[in-house]
PDB file of C-alpha atoms in Angstrom:
ATOM      1  CA  MET A   1      69.305  91.134  87.037  1.00  0.00           C
ATOM      2  CA  LYS A   2      69.852  90.331  90.719  1.00  0.00           C
ATOM      3  CA  ARG A   3      72.280  87.235  90.181  1.00  0.00           C
ATOM      4  CA  VAL A   4      74.343  89.663  87.538  1.00  0.00           C
ATOM      5  CA  THR A   5      74.600  92.329  90.202  1.00  0.00           C
ATOM      6  CA  ALA A   6      75.740  89.518  92.803  1.00  0.00           C
ATOM      7  CA  VAL A   7      78.543  87.884  90.520  1.00  0.00           C
ATOM      8  CA  LEU A   8      79.566  91.899  89.747  1.00  0.00           C
ATOM      9  CA  THR A   9      79.968  92.696  93.730  1.00  0.00           C
ATOM     10  CA  VAL A  10      81.596  89.519  94.702  1.00  0.00           C
ATOM     11  CA  GLY A  11      83.823  89.790  91.395  1.00  0.00           C
ATOM     12  CA  MET A  12      84.959  93.749  92.667  1.00  0.00           C
ATOM     13  CA  VAL A  13      85.278  92.423  96.050  1.00  0.00           C
ATOM     14  CA  VAL A  14      87.779  90.127  95.057  1.00  0.00           C
ATOM     15  CA  SER A  15      89.542  92.044  93.122  1.00  0.00           C
ATOM     16  CA  LEU A  16      89.551  94.587  95.278  1.00  0.00           C
ATOM     17  CA  ALA A  17      91.217  92.539  98.067  1.00  0.00           C
ATOM     18  CA  LEU A  18      93.604  90.575  95.532  1.00  0.00           C
ATOM     19  CA  GLY A  19      95.135  94.167  94.526  1.00  0.00           C
ATOM     20  CA  THR A  20      95.506  95.142  98.075  1.00  0.00           C
ATOM     21  CA  ARG A  21      97.837  92.111  98.702  1.00  0.00           C
ATOM     22  CA  VAL A  22      99.089  92.773  96.108  1.00  0.00           C
ATOM     23  CA  ALA A  23     100.358  96.123  96.598  1.00  0.00           C
ATOM     24  CA  VAL A  24     101.697  94.969 100.048  1.00  0.00           C
ATOM     25  CA  ALA A  25     103.558  93.023  98.943  1.00  0.00           C
ATOM     26  CA  GLN A  26     105.430  94.937  96.770  1.00  0.00           C
ATOM     27  CA  THR A  27     106.187  97.290  99.166  1.00  0.00           C
ATOM     28  CA  PRO A  28     109.837  96.215 100.609  1.00  0.00           C
ATOM     29  CA  ASP A  29     110.256  95.523 104.616  1.00  0.00           C
ATOM     30  CA  GLY A  30     113.235  97.977 105.376  1.00  0.00           C
ATOM     31  CA  ALA A  31     113.847  96.337 108.678  1.00  0.00           C
ATOM     32  CA  ALA A  32     114.231  92.949 107.168  1.00  0.00           C
ATOM     33  CA  ILE A  33     116.370  94.048 104.068  1.00  0.00           C
ATOM     34  CA  TYR A  34     118.498  95.564 107.071  1.00  0.00           C
ATOM     35  CA  ARG A  35     118.411  92.449 108.946  1.00  0.00           C
ATOM     36  CA  GLN A  36     119.611  90.299 106.181  1.00  0.00           C
ATOM     37  CA  HIS A  37     121.660  92.850 104.784  1.00  0.00           C
ATOM     38  CA  CYS A  38     123.379  95.422 106.884  1.00  0.00           C
ATOM     39  CA  ARG A  39     123.541  93.464 110.459  1.00  0.00           C
ATOM     40  CA  THR A  40     126.283  92.042 110.154  1.00  0.00           C
ATOM     41  CA  CYS A  41     128.287  95.251 110.352  1.00  0.00           C
ATOM     42  CA  HIS A  42     126.404  97.900 111.251  1.00  0.00           C
ATOM     43  CA  GLY A  43     124.611  96.122 114.070  1.00  0.00           C
ATOM     44  CA  GLY A  44     121.262  94.988 114.876  1.00  0.00           C
ATOM     45  CA  THR A  45     120.485  98.917 115.856  1.00  0.00           C
ATOM     46  CA  GLY A  46     122.214 100.326 113.822  1.00  0.00           C
ATOM     47  CA  ASN A  47     125.327  99.984 116.724  1.00  0.00           C
ATOM     48  CA  PRO A  48     128.433  98.268 114.948  1.00  0.00           C
ATOM     49  CA  SER A  49     130.140  95.684 117.776  1.00  0.00           C
ATOM     50  CA  GLN A  50     133.587  96.560 119.078  1.00  0.00           C
ATOM     51  CA  ARG A  51     135.291  93.623 116.785  1.00  0.00           C
ATOM     52  CA  MET A  52     133.266  95.409 113.464  1.00  0.00           C
ATOM     53  CA  LEU A  53     134.763  98.832 114.663  1.00  0.00           C
ATOM     54  CA  GLY A  54     138.345  96.909 114.980  1.00  0.00           C
ATOM     55  CA  LEU A  55     138.200  95.410 111.743  1.00  0.00           C
ATOM     56  CA  TYR A  56     136.385  98.688 109.895  1.00  0.00           C
ATOM     57  CA  PRO A  57     137.306 101.659 112.126  1.00  0.00           C
ATOM     58  CA  LYS A  58     135.757 104.246 110.016  1.00  0.00           C
ATOM     59  CA  LEU A  59     132.521 102.293 109.995  1.00  0.00           C
ATOM     60  CA  LYS A  60     129.361 104.830 111.027  1.00  0.00           C
ATOM     61  CA  ALA A  61     126.562 104.303 114.049  1.00  0.00           C
ATOM     62  CA  LEU A  62     123.054 104.320 112.291  1.00  0.00           C
ATOM     63  CA  THR A  63     121.983 106.107 116.194  1.00  0.00           C
ATOM     64  CA  ASP A  64     123.888 109.263 115.619  1.00  0.00           C
ATOM     65  CA  SER A  65     121.186 111.265 115.108  1.00  0.00           C
ATOM     66  CA  THR A  66     123.673 114.184 114.764  1.00  0.00           C
ATOM     67  CA  ARG A  67     125.136 112.665 112.082  1.00  0.00           C
ATOM     68  CA  MET A  68     122.085 110.506 110.481  1.00  0.00           C
ATOM     69  CA  ALA A  69     120.007 114.057 110.698  1.00  0.00           C
ATOM     70  CA  GLY A  70     121.916 115.704 107.601  1.00  0.00           C
ATOM     71  CA  LEU A  71     121.179 112.408 105.443  1.00  0.00           C
ATOM     72  CA  SER A  72     118.305 112.321 103.253  1.00  0.00           C
ATOM     73  CA  VAL A  73     117.069 109.383 102.276  1.00  0.00           C
ATOM     74  CA  ASP A  74     117.914 109.970  98.728  1.00  0.00           C
ATOM     75  CA  SER A  75     121.861 110.558 100.296  1.00  0.00           C
ATOM     76  CA  ILE A  76     121.750 107.485 102.499  1.00  0.00           C
ATOM     77  CA  VAL A  77     120.072 105.211  99.022  1.00  0.00           C
ATOM     78  CA  ALA A  78     123.191 106.649  96.785  1.00  0.00           C
ATOM     79  CA  LEU A  79     125.603 104.912  99.646  1.00  0.00           C
ATOM     80  CA  VAL A  80     123.978 102.249  99.875  1.00  0.00           C
ATOM     81  CA  ARG A  81     124.345 101.886  95.622  1.00  0.00           C
ATOM     82  CA  LYS A  82     127.767 103.143  94.894  1.00  0.00           C
ATOM     83  CA  GLY A  83     128.982 102.142  98.721  1.00  0.00           C
ATOM     84  CA  ALA A  84     131.064 104.017 100.520  1.00  0.00           C
ATOM     85  CA  GLY A  85     134.660 103.594 102.736  1.00  0.00           C
ATOM     86  CA  ASP A  86     134.932  99.374 102.525  1.00  0.00           C
ATOM     87  CA  MET A  87     131.364  99.008 102.469  1.00  0.00           C
ATOM     88  CA  LYS A  88     131.045  97.657  99.204  1.00  0.00           C
ATOM     89  CA  PRO A  89     127.761  98.671  96.474  1.00  0.00           C
ATOM     90  CA  PHE A  90     124.737  97.335  96.836  1.00  0.00           C
ATOM     91  CA  ALA A  91     123.440  98.412  93.727  1.00  0.00           C
ATOM     92  CA  GLU A  92     123.427  95.049  92.105  1.00  0.00           C
ATOM     93  CA  LYS A  93     122.053  93.077  95.210  1.00  0.00           C
ATOM     94  CA  LEU A  94     119.566  95.116  95.955  1.00  0.00           C
ATOM     95  CA  SER A  95     116.343  96.872  93.809  1.00  0.00           C
ATOM     96  CA  PRO A  96     115.677 100.694  93.725  1.00  0.00           C
ATOM     97  CA  ALA A  97     112.780 100.394  95.154  1.00  0.00           C
ATOM     98  CA  GLU A  98     114.627  98.025  98.457  1.00  0.00           C
ATOM     99  CA  MET A  99     117.389 100.325  98.625  1.00  0.00           C
ATOM    100  CA  THR A 100     115.027 103.393  99.036  1.00  0.00           C
ATOM    101  CA  ALA A 101     112.894 100.798 102.122  1.00  0.00           C
ATOM    102  CA  VAL A 102     116.150 100.180 103.737  1.00  0.00           C
ATOM    103  CA  ALA A 103     116.890 103.940 104.004  1.00  0.00           C
ATOM    104  CA  GLN A 104     113.889 104.799 105.282  1.00  0.00           C
ATOM    105  CA  TYR A 105     114.492 102.046 108.005  1.00  0.00           C
ATOM    106  CA  VAL A 106     117.778 103.770 108.653  1.00  0.00           C
ATOM    107  CA  ARG A 107     116.742 106.984 109.361  1.00  0.00           C
ATOM    108  CA  THR A 108     114.413 105.114 111.984  1.00  0.00           C
ATOM    109  CA  LEU A 109     117.449 104.378 113.938  1.00  0.00           C
ATOM    110  CA  PRO A 110     118.646 107.238 115.890  1.00  0.00           C
ATOM    111  CA  SER A 111     114.942 108.018 116.940  1.00  0.00           C
ATOM    112  CA  ALA A 112     114.183 103.551 118.137  1.00  0.00           C
ATOM    113  CA  ALA A 113     118.164 104.071 119.875  1.00  0.00           C
ATOM    114  CA  HIS A 114     116.413 107.177 122.421  1.00  0.00           C
ATOM    115  CA  LYS A 115     113.409 105.574 123.351  1.00  0.00           C
ATOM    116  CA  PRO A 116     113.318 104.706 126.698  1.00  0.00           C
TER     117      PRO A 116
END
């Protein structure tokens, strides 16, 4: 009986550990996705370079807290999914979860820009 209990206990611990890993692995990293798909135009910190602003004069700084305060995660996801202005849509490049992760990350850029 002790052996059955020990085997069941080990099995539960392993299954919980694996379950946690799977959940973490399935959560997209918004910062990594931003670096891969958004940084070129919007800049690493959310401020477009002068070169990009020269190419795309309407390109927005994602660190503008006044502008970003009016955008919810859902509205940022919609912009990413559908595109806006010169920005092409990402609906076929990113999953809904990835777009949400990017939107959540983008919402942190204004506050990160104002840290000393």
